[in-house]
Amino acid sequence: LSNDCDREALLAHPEALELSGAAIAEGRTRVAVGPNEEVVGFITTLTISDTALEIEDLFTEPDWMRRGVARRLVMELVSAVEGSGVRRIEVTGNPHASEFYGHMGFIHDHDTQTEFGPAPRLCLTLDAARLGSRDDDDGPAGFDAEPDQTRPQRGRDLLGR
């Protein structure tokens, strides 16, 4: 609820804030962990077809925003599907996340209606991905906010795989 633009809609639909147990059990959720093994962000995907995935959720703890957590999770997703035949990753983003996704190489495909109102539908074509090429989207490359912090571990699913 750290984003004022989303607060009212999310309070009206608290189920949107629940992490899917099925997605965890199916290995579709990967997390980024902080220096004390706390979850600082996560990404959940859904298979659309043999060649396309959808990002269902991408979340960063407010205290960890602009430190590269979301970028790293997206980059690891792209690495994880490399060689699998997946050629496209899609996401329905909220308007204030469009800039982040644009910096990650996603392009606007069309607008769609959600239960929260209109939202951009964005896609990343993997053969054209230019991931992590800019440092002004979710903070500088990597996760470190201060030189003495330990880097969070590579994103992994909640079952530790």
PDB file of C-alpha atoms in Angstrom, residues 45-151:
ATOM      1  CA  THR A  45       4.670 -16.008 -13.543  1.00  0.00           C
ATOM      2  CA  LEU A  46       1.963 -17.818 -15.440  1.00  0.00           C
ATOM      3  CA  THR A  47       2.440 -19.785 -18.654  1.00  0.00           C
ATOM      4  CA  ILE A  48       0.301 -18.332 -21.459  1.00  0.00           C
ATOM      5  CA  SER A  49       1.549 -20.679 -24.182  1.00  0.00           C
ATOM      6  CA  ASP A  50       4.635 -22.679 -25.140  1.00  0.00           C
ATOM      7  CA  THR A  51       6.249 -19.442 -26.260  1.00  0.00           C
ATOM      8  CA  ALA A  52       4.870 -16.859 -23.802  1.00  0.00           C
ATOM      9  CA  LEU A  53       4.815 -16.170 -20.059  1.00  0.00           C
ATOM     10  CA  GLU A  54       2.927 -13.573 -18.082  1.00  0.00           C
ATOM     11  CA  ILE A  55       4.262 -11.785 -15.022  1.00  0.00           C
ATOM     12  CA  GLU A  56       1.367 -12.098 -12.582  1.00  0.00           C
ATOM     13  CA  ASP A  57       3.076 -10.301  -9.712  1.00  0.00           C
ATOM     14  CA  LEU A  58       6.241  -8.284  -9.299  1.00  0.00           C
ATOM     15  CA  PHE A  59       6.660  -6.761  -5.869  1.00  0.00           C
ATOM     16  CA  THR A  60       9.462  -5.061  -3.970  1.00  0.00           C
ATOM     17  CA  GLU A  61       9.278  -4.233  -0.262  1.00  0.00           C
ATOM     18  CA  PRO A  62       9.021  -0.426   0.019  1.00  0.00           C
ATOM     19  CA  ASP A  63      12.289  -0.128   1.985  1.00  0.00           C
ATOM     20  CA  TRP A  64      14.068  -1.968  -0.845  1.00  0.00           C
ATOM     21  CA  MET A  65      12.633  -0.013  -3.787  1.00  0.00           C
ATOM     22  CA  ARG A  66      15.080   1.634  -6.184  1.00  0.00           C
ATOM     23  CA  ARG A  67      17.861  -0.790  -5.242  1.00  0.00           C
ATOM     24  CA  GLY A  68      17.637  -3.075  -8.282  1.00  0.00           C
ATOM     25  CA  VAL A  69      15.480  -5.811  -6.721  1.00  0.00           C
ATOM     26  CA  ALA A  70      12.718  -5.767  -9.359  1.00  0.00           C
ATOM     27  CA  ARG A  71      15.233  -5.469 -12.180  1.00  0.00           C
ATOM     28  CA  ARG A  72      17.181  -8.453 -10.903  1.00  0.00           C
ATOM     29  CA  LEU A  73      14.022 -10.546 -10.570  1.00  0.00           C
ATOM     30  CA  VAL A  74      13.013  -9.776 -14.168  1.00  0.00           C
ATOM     31  CA  MET A  75      16.540 -10.445 -15.419  1.00  0.00           C
ATOM     32  CA  GLU A  76      16.622 -13.787 -13.615  1.00  0.00           C
ATOM     33  CA  LEU A  77      13.254 -14.693 -15.107  1.00  0.00           C
ATOM     34  CA  VAL A  78      14.652 -14.029 -18.574  1.00  0.00           C
ATOM     35  CA  SER A  79      17.738 -16.122 -17.771  1.00  0.00           C
ATOM     36  CA  ALA A  80      15.606 -18.949 -16.370  1.00  0.00           C
ATOM     37  CA  VAL A  81      13.551 -19.282 -19.560  1.00  0.00           C
ATOM     38  CA  GLU A  82      16.516 -19.024 -21.897  1.00  0.00           C
ATOM     39  CA  GLY A  83      16.544 -22.005 -24.232  1.00  0.00           C
ATOM     40  CA  SER A  84      13.022 -23.067 -23.197  1.00  0.00           C
ATOM     41  CA  GLY A  85      11.277 -21.778 -26.305  1.00  0.00           C
ATOM     42  CA  VAL A  86       9.712 -18.815 -24.489  1.00  0.00           C
ATOM     43  CA  ARG A  87      10.007 -15.823 -26.827  1.00  0.00           C
ATOM     44  CA  ARG A  88       7.739 -13.304 -25.115  1.00  0.00           C
ATOM     45  CA  ILE A  89       7.004 -12.121 -21.584  1.00  0.00           C
ATOM     46  CA  GLU A  90       3.832 -10.100 -21.025  1.00  0.00           C
ATOM     47  CA  VAL A  91       2.559  -8.068 -18.092  1.00  0.00           C
ATOM     48  CA  THR A  92      -0.457  -5.946 -17.297  1.00  0.00           C
ATOM     49  CA  GLY A  93       1.170  -3.087 -15.448  1.00  0.00           C
ATOM     50  CA  ASN A  94      -0.254  -0.244 -13.513  1.00  0.00           C
ATOM     51  CA  PRO A  95       0.402   3.159 -15.050  1.00  0.00           C
ATOM     52  CA  HIS A  96       3.117   4.163 -12.564  1.00  0.00           C
ATOM     53  CA  ALA A  97       5.085   0.959 -13.327  1.00  0.00           C
ATOM     54  CA  SER A  98       5.167   1.572 -17.079  1.00  0.00           C
ATOM     55  CA  GLU A  99       8.407   3.540 -16.887  1.00  0.00           C
ATOM     56  CA  PHE A 100      10.164   0.701 -15.040  1.00  0.00           C
ATOM     57  CA  TYR A 101       8.978  -1.854 -17.588  1.00  0.00           C
ATOM     58  CA  GLY A 102      10.002   0.454 -20.423  1.00  0.00           C
ATOM     59  CA  HIS A 103      13.523   0.650 -19.022  1.00  0.00           C
ATOM     60  CA  MET A 104      13.546  -3.138 -18.916  1.00  0.00           C
ATOM     61  CA  GLY A 105      12.752  -3.317 -22.640  1.00  0.00           C
ATOM     62  CA  PHE A 106       8.998  -3.940 -22.487  1.00  0.00           C
ATOM     63  CA  ILE A 107       6.891  -2.124 -25.065  1.00  0.00           C
ATOM     64  CA  HIS A 108       3.272  -1.042 -24.889  1.00  0.00           C
ATOM     65  CA  ASP A 109       1.115  -3.543 -26.763  1.00  0.00           C
ATOM     66  CA  HIS A 110      -2.389  -2.287 -25.949  1.00  0.00           C
ATOM     67  CA  ASP A 111      -4.562  -1.061 -23.102  1.00  0.00           C
ATOM     68  CA  THR A 112      -6.783  -3.464 -21.225  1.00  0.00           C
ATOM     69  CA  GLN A 113      -9.497  -3.187 -18.620  1.00  0.00           C
ATOM     70  CA  THR A 114      -8.838  -4.663 -15.156  1.00  0.00           C
ATOM     71  CA  GLU A 115     -10.911  -4.763 -12.002  1.00  0.00           C
ATOM     72  CA  PHE A 116      -8.922  -1.680 -10.932  1.00  0.00           C
ATOM     73  CA  GLY A 117      -9.516   0.238 -14.160  1.00  0.00           C
ATOM     74  CA  PRO A 118      -7.631   0.649 -17.429  1.00  0.00           C
ATOM     75  CA  ALA A 119      -4.039  -0.574 -17.527  1.00  0.00           C
ATOM     76  CA  PRO A 120      -1.295  -0.917 -20.111  1.00  0.00           C
ATOM     77  CA  ARG A 121      -0.520  -4.377 -21.474  1.00  0.00           C
ATOM     78  CA  LEU A 122       3.233  -4.561 -22.069  1.00  0.00           C
ATOM     79  CA  CYS A 123       5.435  -7.172 -23.709  1.00  0.00           C
ATOM     80  CA  LEU A 124       9.087  -8.064 -23.905  1.00  0.00           C
ATOM     81  CA  THR A 125      10.301  -9.946 -26.952  1.00  0.00           C
ATOM     82  CA  LEU A 126      13.241 -11.954 -25.661  1.00  0.00           C
ATOM     83  CA  ASP A 127      15.382 -11.842 -28.796  1.00  0.00           C
ATOM     84  CA  ALA A 128      15.236  -8.037 -28.544  1.00  0.00           C
ATOM     85  CA  ALA A 129      15.708  -7.794 -24.762  1.00  0.00           C
ATOM     86  CA  ARG A 130      18.092  -5.081 -23.590  1.00  0.00           C
ATOM     87  CA  LEU A 131      17.726  -5.842 -19.910  1.00  0.00           C
ATOM     88  CA  GLY A 132      19.568  -3.872 -17.291  1.00  0.00           C
ATOM     89  CA  SER A 133      21.061  -1.460 -19.784  1.00  0.00           C
ATOM     90  CA  ARG A 134      19.888   1.601 -17.843  1.00  0.00           C
ATOM     91  CA  ASP A 135      20.437   2.542 -14.225  1.00  0.00           C
ATOM     92  CA  ASP A 136      17.521   4.927 -13.693  1.00  0.00           C
ATOM     93  CA  ASP A 137      14.627   2.476 -13.351  1.00  0.00           C
ATOM     94  CA  ASP A 138      14.917   0.508 -10.120  1.00  0.00           C
ATOM     95  CA  GLY A 139      18.228   1.831  -8.865  1.00  0.00           C
ATOM     96  CA  PRO A 140      21.773   0.902  -9.841  1.00  0.00           C
ATOM     97  CA  ALA A 141      22.649  -2.593 -10.951  1.00  0.00           C
ATOM     98  CA  GLY A 142      22.707  -5.076  -8.103  1.00  0.00           C
ATOM     99  CA  PHE A 143      21.003  -4.810  -4.782  1.00  0.00           C
ATOM    100  CA  ASP A 144      23.410  -2.959  -2.499  1.00  0.00           C
ATOM    101  CA  ALA A 145      22.085   0.203  -0.922  1.00  0.00           C
ATOM    102  CA  GLU A 146      25.087   0.754   1.314  1.00  0.00           C
ATOM    103  CA  PRO A 147      28.620  -0.567   0.852  1.00  0.00           C
ATOM    104  CA  ASP A 148      28.525  -2.654   4.050  1.00  0.00           C
ATOM    105  CA  GLN A 149      25.300  -4.502   3.220  1.00  0.00           C
ATOM    106  CA  THR A 150      25.344  -8.090   2.081  1.00  0.00           C
ATOM    107  CA  ARG A 151      23.839  -8.631  -1.352  1.00  0.00           C
TER     108      ARG A 151
END
